[in-house]
């Protein structure tokens, strides 16, 4: 009775076929929004990474044989982790644009002190920013943004194959496009900032015209109420503001997954 004989090449090929894609998928899930938050336990994220890897591996191009204990194998693993982390970080910037927009509005309307612990990231953020975070998360999931991300991730194994090397110049050029976050946040809240600025200027003129009036006791609650009203009115157009930003973020993610 003969035993099954396995060579080192066969074992390394099997290991590379599943382990190398797993590192790229797992690093993306650990960093990207929604799935990479502290609300989702690491064990669940690992299960998601294993399930996604098992599904996409049959359709991936052949992986190079690798020895996990060799320096070349460790470099390939580090390359996959870096690629997945960069892709997830670009999505984090898209979500942070709405957080920054909410914080800007909160400061302008006098609610900068009204902060709470963000359960997703474990940091203190303004309530308005947390509200925008929950809103953009629901929009992202309802429009199947996560499915687009997984599609781009699967395509990245063809456009950016394992062992093909990192295009440093390519990523350096794309890094210059990441500065759109602050500009996008300002565009989101520009109407609210303008309206609150006009209100503040009006109260400033009233203070100079009638110094005996205690304008702060009247102005602070009025600015707060007007700010909430402006945010409520602005939510009617939030979908038209979300769609171009989401399109630009996903397009940037697709460009990152290309080797040239």
mmCIF file of C-alpha atoms in Angstrom:
data_model
loop_
_atom_site.group_PDB
_atom_site.id
_atom_site.type_symbol
_atom_site.label_atom_id
_atom_site.label_comp_id
_atom_site.label_asym_id
_atom_site.label_seq_id
_atom_site.Cartn_x
_atom_site.Cartn_y
_atom_site.Cartn_z
ATOM 1 C CA UNK A 1 0.000 0.000 0.000
ATOM 2 C CA UNK A 2 1.607 3.255 -1.154
ATOM 3 C CA UNK A 3 1.285 6.489 0.687
ATOM 4 C CA UNK A 4 0.544 9.793 -0.979
ATOM 5 C CA UNK A 5 3.856 11.436 -1.775
ATOM 6 C CA UNK A 6 3.924 15.213 -1.777
ATOM 7 C CA UNK A 7 6.858 17.264 -2.937
ATOM 8 C CA UNK A 8 7.962 20.554 -1.462
ATOM 9 C CA UNK A 9 6.879 22.317 -4.651
ATOM 10 C CA UNK A 10 3.337 20.980 -4.389
ATOM 11 C CA UNK A 11 3.046 21.950 -0.752
ATOM 12 C CA UNK A 12 4.394 25.448 -1.379
ATOM 13 C CA UNK A 13 2.014 25.864 -4.328
ATOM 14 C CA UNK A 14 -0.989 24.907 -2.210
ATOM 15 C CA UNK A 15 0.121 27.195 0.573
ATOM 16 C CA UNK A 16 0.621 30.114 -1.816
ATOM 17 C CA UNK A 17 -2.709 29.494 -3.560
ATOM 18 C CA UNK A 18 -4.687 30.160 -0.385
ATOM 19 C CA UNK A 19 -2.401 32.008 2.025
ATOM 20 C CA UNK A 20 -1.202 34.848 -0.209
ATOM 21 C CA UNK A 21 -4.725 35.927 -1.284
ATOM 22 C CA UNK A 22 -5.845 35.546 2.325
ATOM 23 C CA UNK A 23 -3.330 38.122 3.507
ATOM 24 C CA UNK A 24 -4.496 40.674 0.935
ATOM 25 C CA UNK A 25 -8.178 40.065 1.654
ATOM 26 C CA UNK A 26 -7.643 40.038 5.420
ATOM 27 C CA UNK A 27 -5.643 43.273 5.480
ATOM 28 C CA UNK A 28 -8.348 45.002 3.439
ATOM 29 C CA UNK A 29 -11.085 43.848 5.824
ATOM 30 C CA UNK A 30 -9.036 44.921 8.835
ATOM 31 C CA UNK A 31 -8.609 48.492 7.539
ATOM 32 C CA UNK A 32 -11.634 49.331 5.395
ATOM 33 C CA UNK A 33 -14.665 51.055 6.945
ATOM 34 C CA UNK A 34 -17.768 49.136 8.061
ATOM 35 C CA UNK A 35 -15.908 45.796 8.254
ATOM 36 C CA UNK A 36 -12.715 47.154 9.800
ATOM 37 C CA UNK A 37 -14.329 48.875 12.775
ATOM 38 C CA UNK A 38 -14.019 47.770 16.389
ATOM 39 C CA UNK A 39 -17.746 46.973 16.373
ATOM 40 C CA UNK A 40 -16.986 43.833 14.360
ATOM 41 C CA UNK A 41 -14.832 41.363 16.338
ATOM 42 C CA UNK A 42 -11.514 40.325 14.805
ATOM 43 C CA UNK A 43 -12.627 36.700 14.768
ATOM 44 C CA UNK A 44 -15.653 37.557 12.632
ATOM 45 C CA UNK A 45 -13.466 39.567 10.266
ATOM 46 C CA UNK A 46 -11.118 36.599 9.991
ATOM 47 C CA UNK A 47 -14.050 34.330 9.148
ATOM 48 C CA UNK A 48 -15.162 36.814 6.474
ATOM 49 C CA UNK A 49 -11.638 36.875 5.032
ATOM 50 C CA UNK A 50 -11.489 33.065 4.928
ATOM 51 C CA UNK A 51 -14.914 32.820 3.271
ATOM 52 C CA UNK A 52 -14.091 35.453 0.636
ATOM 53 C CA UNK A 53 -10.719 33.846 -0.086
ATOM 54 C CA UNK A 54 -12.261 30.390 -0.574
ATOM 55 C CA UNK A 55 -14.809 31.871 -3.003
ATOM 56 C CA UNK A 56 -12.393 33.885 -5.158
ATOM 57 C CA UNK A 57 -9.368 31.548 -5.227
ATOM 58 C CA UNK A 58 -10.699 29.278 -8.054
ATOM 59 C CA UNK A 59 -10.920 32.269 -10.393
ATOM 60 C CA UNK A 60 -7.532 33.795 -9.570
ATOM 61 C CA UNK A 61 -4.414 33.477 -11.755
ATOM 62 C CA UNK A 62 -1.775 30.946 -10.671
ATOM 63 C CA UNK A 63 0.234 31.953 -7.622
ATOM 64 C CA UNK A 64 4.023 31.661 -7.522
ATOM 65 C CA UNK A 65 5.360 28.858 -5.301
ATOM 66 C CA UNK A 66 6.654 30.256 -2.051
ATOM 67 C CA UNK A 67 8.321 29.007 1.088
ATOM 68 C CA UNK A 68 6.601 30.762 4.017
ATOM 69 C CA UNK A 69 9.756 30.522 6.125
ATOM 70 C CA UNK A 70 11.990 31.990 3.444
ATOM 71 C CA UNK A 71 12.794 35.687 3.083
ATOM 72 C CA UNK A 72 11.140 35.814 -0.351
ATOM 73 C CA UNK A 73 7.957 34.344 1.136
ATOM 74 C CA UNK A 74 7.917 36.922 3.923
ATOM 75 C CA UNK A 75 8.382 39.701 1.361
ATOM 76 C CA UNK A 76 5.443 38.405 -0.678
ATOM 77 C CA UNK A 77 3.282 38.301 2.451
ATOM 78 C CA UNK A 78 4.300 41.860 3.357
ATOM 79 C CA UNK A 79 3.473 42.966 -0.199
ATOM 80 C CA UNK A 80 -0.062 41.544 0.028
ATOM 81 C CA UNK A 81 -0.638 43.131 3.426
ATOM 82 C CA UNK A 82 0.541 46.503 2.113
ATOM 83 C CA UNK A 83 -1.690 46.355 -0.968
ATOM 84 C CA UNK A 84 -4.791 45.462 1.045
ATOM 85 C CA UNK A 85 -4.062 48.094 3.707
ATOM 86 C CA UNK A 86 -3.595 50.854 1.117
ATOM 87 C CA UNK A 87 -6.887 49.962 -0.574
ATOM 88 C CA UNK A 88 -8.718 49.975 2.757
ATOM 89 C CA UNK A 89 -7.117 53.266 3.800
ATOM 90 C CA UNK A 90 -8.358 54.986 0.633
ATOM 91 C CA UNK A 91 -11.909 53.978 1.574
ATOM 92 C CA UNK A 92 -11.369 55.284 5.095
ATOM 93 C CA UNK A 93 -10.553 58.706 3.637
ATOM 94 C CA UNK A 94 -13.880 58.707 1.807
ATOM 95 C CA UNK A 95 -15.771 58.091 5.063
ATOM 96 C CA UNK A 96 -13.674 60.609 6.966
ATOM 97 C CA UNK A 97 -14.745 63.345 4.544
ATOM 98 C CA UNK A 98 -18.253 63.166 6.027
ATOM 99 C CA UNK A 99 -16.862 63.081 9.571
ATOM 100 C CA UNK A 100 -14.831 66.233 8.927
ATOM 101 C CA UNK A 101 -17.883 67.879 7.355
ATOM 102 C CA UNK A 102 -19.957 67.135 10.464
ATOM 103 C CA UNK A 103 -17.262 68.490 12.781
ATOM 104 C CA UNK A 104 -17.001 71.719 10.782
ATOM 105 C CA UNK A 105 -20.754 72.285 11.007
ATOM 106 C CA UNK A 106 -20.768 71.419 14.711
ATOM 107 C CA UNK A 107 -18.073 73.999 15.457
ATOM 108 C CA UNK A 108 -19.839 76.691 13.441
ATOM 109 C CA UNK A 109 -23.174 76.144 15.188
ATOM 110 C CA UNK A 110 -21.679 75.941 18.677
ATOM 111 C CA UNK A 111 -21.995 72.174 19.151
ATOM 112 C CA UNK A 112 -18.282 71.462 19.166
ATOM 113 C CA UNK A 113 -18.524 70.600 22.852
ATOM 114 C CA UNK A 114 -21.295 68.032 22.172
ATOM 115 C CA UNK A 115 -19.036 65.072 21.468
ATOM 116 C CA UNK A 116 -19.366 61.358 22.005
ATOM 117 C CA UNK A 117 -17.150 58.312 21.751
ATOM 118 C CA UNK A 118 -17.244 56.860 18.270
ATOM 119 C CA UNK A 119 -17.813 53.134 18.870
ATOM 120 C CA UNK A 120 -16.388 52.284 15.461
ATOM 121 C CA UNK A 121 -12.997 53.973 15.886
ATOM 122 C CA UNK A 122 -12.814 54.479 19.662
ATOM 123 C CA UNK A 123 -12.190 58.243 19.461
ATOM 124 C CA UNK A 124 -14.220 61.270 20.518
ATOM 125 C CA UNK A 125 -16.094 62.934 17.656
ATOM 126 C CA UNK A 126 -18.823 65.540 17.352
ATOM 127 C CA UNK A 127 -22.398 64.279 17.414
ATOM 128 C CA UNK A 128 -23.096 65.721 13.952
ATOM 129 C CA UNK A 129 -20.002 63.956 12.591
ATOM 130 C CA UNK A 130 -21.144 60.673 14.128
ATOM 131 C CA UNK A 131 -24.572 61.161 12.549
ATOM 132 C CA UNK A 132 -22.983 61.699 9.130
ATOM 133 C CA UNK A 133 -20.859 58.576 9.651
ATOM 134 C CA UNK A 134 -23.915 56.414 10.287
ATOM 135 C CA UNK A 135 -25.691 58.007 7.317
ATOM 136 C CA UNK A 136 -22.860 57.398 4.844
ATOM 137 C CA UNK A 137 -22.472 53.825 6.154
ATOM 138 C CA UNK A 138 -26.127 53.088 5.396
ATOM 139 C CA UNK A 139 -25.828 54.671 1.951
ATOM 140 C CA UNK A 140 -22.649 52.718 1.227
ATOM 141 C CA UNK A 141 -24.256 49.388 2.119
ATOM 142 C CA UNK A 142 -27.618 50.111 0.492
ATOM 143 C CA UNK A 143 -25.935 50.959 -2.822
ATOM 144 C CA UNK A 144 -23.782 47.797 -2.705
ATOM 145 C CA UNK A 145 -20.555 49.716 -2.331
ATOM 146 C CA UNK A 146 -19.037 46.798 -0.422
ATOM 147 C CA UNK A 147 -19.727 44.491 -3.380
ATOM 148 C CA UNK A 148 -17.913 46.903 -5.699
ATOM 149 C CA UNK A 149 -14.953 46.881 -3.309
ATOM 150 C CA UNK A 150 -14.816 43.086 -3.331
ATOM 151 C CA UNK A 151 -15.032 43.106 -7.146
ATOM 152 C CA UNK A 152 -12.083 45.516 -7.357
ATOM 153 C CA UNK A 153 -10.201 43.370 -4.857
ATOM 154 C CA UNK A 154 -10.696 40.289 -7.016
ATOM 155 C CA UNK A 155 -9.583 42.160 -10.149
ATOM 156 C CA UNK A 156 -6.464 43.387 -8.339
ATOM 157 C CA UNK A 157 -5.018 39.855 -8.380
ATOM 158 C CA UNK A 158 -4.975 40.117 -12.193
ATOM 159 C CA UNK A 159 -3.945 43.747 -12.610
ATOM 160 C CA UNK A 160 -1.573 43.670 -9.636
ATOM 161 C CA UNK A 161 -0.467 40.015 -9.505
ATOM 162 C CA UNK A 162 1.234 38.431 -6.548
ATOM 163 C CA UNK A 163 4.983 38.722 -6.915
ATOM 164 C CA UNK A 164 4.705 41.372 -9.614
ATOM 165 C CA UNK A 165 6.213 44.048 -7.397
ATOM 166 C CA UNK A 166 4.811 47.357 -6.237
ATOM 167 C CA UNK A 167 4.668 50.275 -8.647
ATOM 168 C CA UNK A 168 6.057 52.915 -6.296
ATOM 169 C CA UNK A 169 5.768 55.717 -8.819
ATOM 170 C CA UNK A 170 2.185 54.703 -9.560
ATOM 171 C CA UNK A 171 1.175 54.904 -5.897
ATOM 172 C CA UNK A 172 3.121 58.116 -5.413
ATOM 173 C CA UNK A 173 1.080 59.769 -8.164
ATOM 174 C CA UNK A 174 -2.164 58.516 -6.637
ATOM 175 C CA UNK A 175 -1.153 59.845 -3.216
ATOM 176 C CA UNK A 176 -1.503 63.360 -4.594
ATOM 177 C CA UNK A 177 -5.180 62.674 -5.289
ATOM 178 C CA UNK A 178 -5.932 61.808 -1.670
ATOM 179 C CA UNK A 179 -6.010 65.495 -0.730
ATOM 180 C CA UNK A 180 -9.546 65.742 -2.096
ATOM 181 C CA UNK A 181 -10.891 64.732 1.317
ATOM 182 C CA UNK A 182 -10.703 68.186 2.896
ATOM 183 C CA UNK A 183 -12.022 69.838 -0.251
ATOM 184 C CA UNK A 184 -14.921 67.387 -0.397
ATOM 185 C CA UNK A 185 -15.751 68.040 3.248
ATOM 186 C CA UNK A 186 -15.814 71.792 2.652
ATOM 187 C CA UNK A 187 -18.068 71.401 -0.387
ATOM 188 C CA UNK A 188 -20.486 69.252 1.622
ATOM 189 C CA UNK A 189 -21.027 71.893 4.293
ATOM 190 C CA UNK A 190 -20.382 75.064 2.302
ATOM 191 C CA UNK A 191 -24.076 76.109 2.278
ATOM 192 C CA UNK A 192 -24.371 75.512 6.023
ATOM 193 C CA UNK A 193 -21.147 77.402 6.745
ATOM 194 C CA UNK A 194 -22.284 80.342 4.609
ATOM 195 C CA UNK A 195 -25.706 80.511 6.294
ATOM 196 C CA UNK A 196 -24.233 80.327 9.801
ATOM 197 C CA UNK A 197 -21.614 82.927 8.904
ATOM 198 C CA UNK A 198 -24.342 85.346 7.828
ATOM 199 C CA UNK A 199 -26.181 84.726 11.113
ATOM 200 C CA UNK A 200 -23.021 85.329 13.146
ATOM 201 C CA UNK A 201 -22.310 88.561 11.235
ATOM 202 C CA UNK A 202 -25.884 89.720 11.906
ATOM 203 C CA UNK A 203 -25.471 89.115 15.643
ATOM 204 C CA UNK A 204 -22.124 90.907 15.552
ATOM 205 C CA UNK A 205 -23.748 93.968 13.962
ATOM 206 C CA UNK A 206 -26.524 93.878 16.572
ATOM 207 C CA UNK A 207 -23.936 93.720 19.362
ATOM 208 C CA UNK A 208 -22.169 96.808 18.025
ATOM 209 C CA UNK A 209 -25.433 98.679 17.470
ATOM 210 C CA UNK A 210 -26.903 97.883 20.892
ATOM 211 C CA UNK A 211 -24.109 96.977 23.349
ATOM 212 C CA UNK A 212 -26.540 96.981 26.279
ATOM 213 C CA UNK A 213 -28.309 93.888 24.887
ATOM 214 C CA UNK A 214 -27.106 90.535 26.197
ATOM 215 C CA UNK A 215 -26.804 89.123 22.731
ATOM 216 C CA UNK A 216 -25.015 85.950 23.841
ATOM 217 C CA UNK A 217 -27.971 84.709 25.858
ATOM 218 C CA UNK A 218 -30.182 85.055 22.778
ATOM 219 C CA UNK A 219 -27.718 84.366 19.996
ATOM 220 C CA UNK A 220 -26.282 81.059 21.181
ATOM 221 C CA UNK A 221 -29.568 79.097 21.340
ATOM 222 C CA UNK A 222 -30.793 80.773 18.158
ATOM 223 C CA UNK A 223 -27.640 79.812 16.229
ATOM 224 C CA UNK A 224 -27.963 76.288 17.593
ATOM 225 C CA UNK A 225 -31.574 75.983 16.416
ATOM 226 C CA UNK A 226 -30.772 77.521 13.032
ATOM 227 C CA UNK A 227 -27.814 75.172 12.629
ATOM 228 C CA UNK A 228 -29.976 72.128 13.269
ATOM 229 C CA UNK A 229 -32.560 73.456 10.826
ATOM 230 C CA UNK A 230 -29.902 74.023 8.155
ATOM 231 C CA UNK A 231 -28.531 70.497 8.636
ATOM 232 C CA UNK A 232 -32.070 69.104 8.356
ATOM 233 C CA UNK A 233 -32.683 71.015 5.124
ATOM 234 C CA UNK A 234 -29.313 69.923 3.733
ATOM 235 C CA UNK A 235 -30.146 66.264 4.237
ATOM 236 C CA UNK A 236 -32.643 66.524 1.376
ATOM 237 C CA UNK A 237 -29.696 66.794 -1.058
ATOM 238 C CA UNK A 238 -27.319 64.407 0.692
ATOM 239 C CA UNK A 239 -27.779 61.691 -1.944
ATOM 240 C CA UNK A 240 -26.701 64.000 -4.773
ATOM 241 C CA UNK A 241 -23.629 64.918 -2.726
ATOM 242 C CA UNK A 242 -22.829 61.328 -1.805
ATOM 243 C CA UNK A 243 -22.938 59.846 -5.310
ATOM 244 C CA UNK A 244 -20.088 61.861 -6.933
ATOM 245 C CA UNK A 245 -17.873 61.410 -3.866
ATOM 246 C CA UNK A 246 -18.518 57.666 -3.784
ATOM 247 C CA UNK A 247 -17.844 57.419 -7.513
ATOM 248 C CA UNK A 248 -14.556 59.283 -7.147
ATOM 249 C CA UNK A 249 -13.492 57.170 -4.153
ATOM 250 C CA UNK A 250 -14.241 53.877 -5.905
ATOM 251 C CA UNK A 251 -12.551 55.087 -9.083
ATOM 252 C CA UNK A 252 -9.451 55.974 -7.052
ATOM 253 C CA UNK A 253 -9.578 52.511 -5.505
ATOM 254 C CA UNK A 254 -9.764 50.947 -8.966
ATOM 255 C CA UNK A 255 -6.750 52.989 -10.107
ATOM 256 C CA UNK A 256 -4.822 51.789 -7.065
ATOM 257 C CA UNK A 257 -5.523 48.203 -8.098
ATOM 258 C CA UNK A 258 -3.910 48.757 -11.487
ATOM 259 C CA UNK A 259 -0.241 48.151 -12.058
ATOM 260 C CA UNK A 260 0.105 50.985 -14.573
#
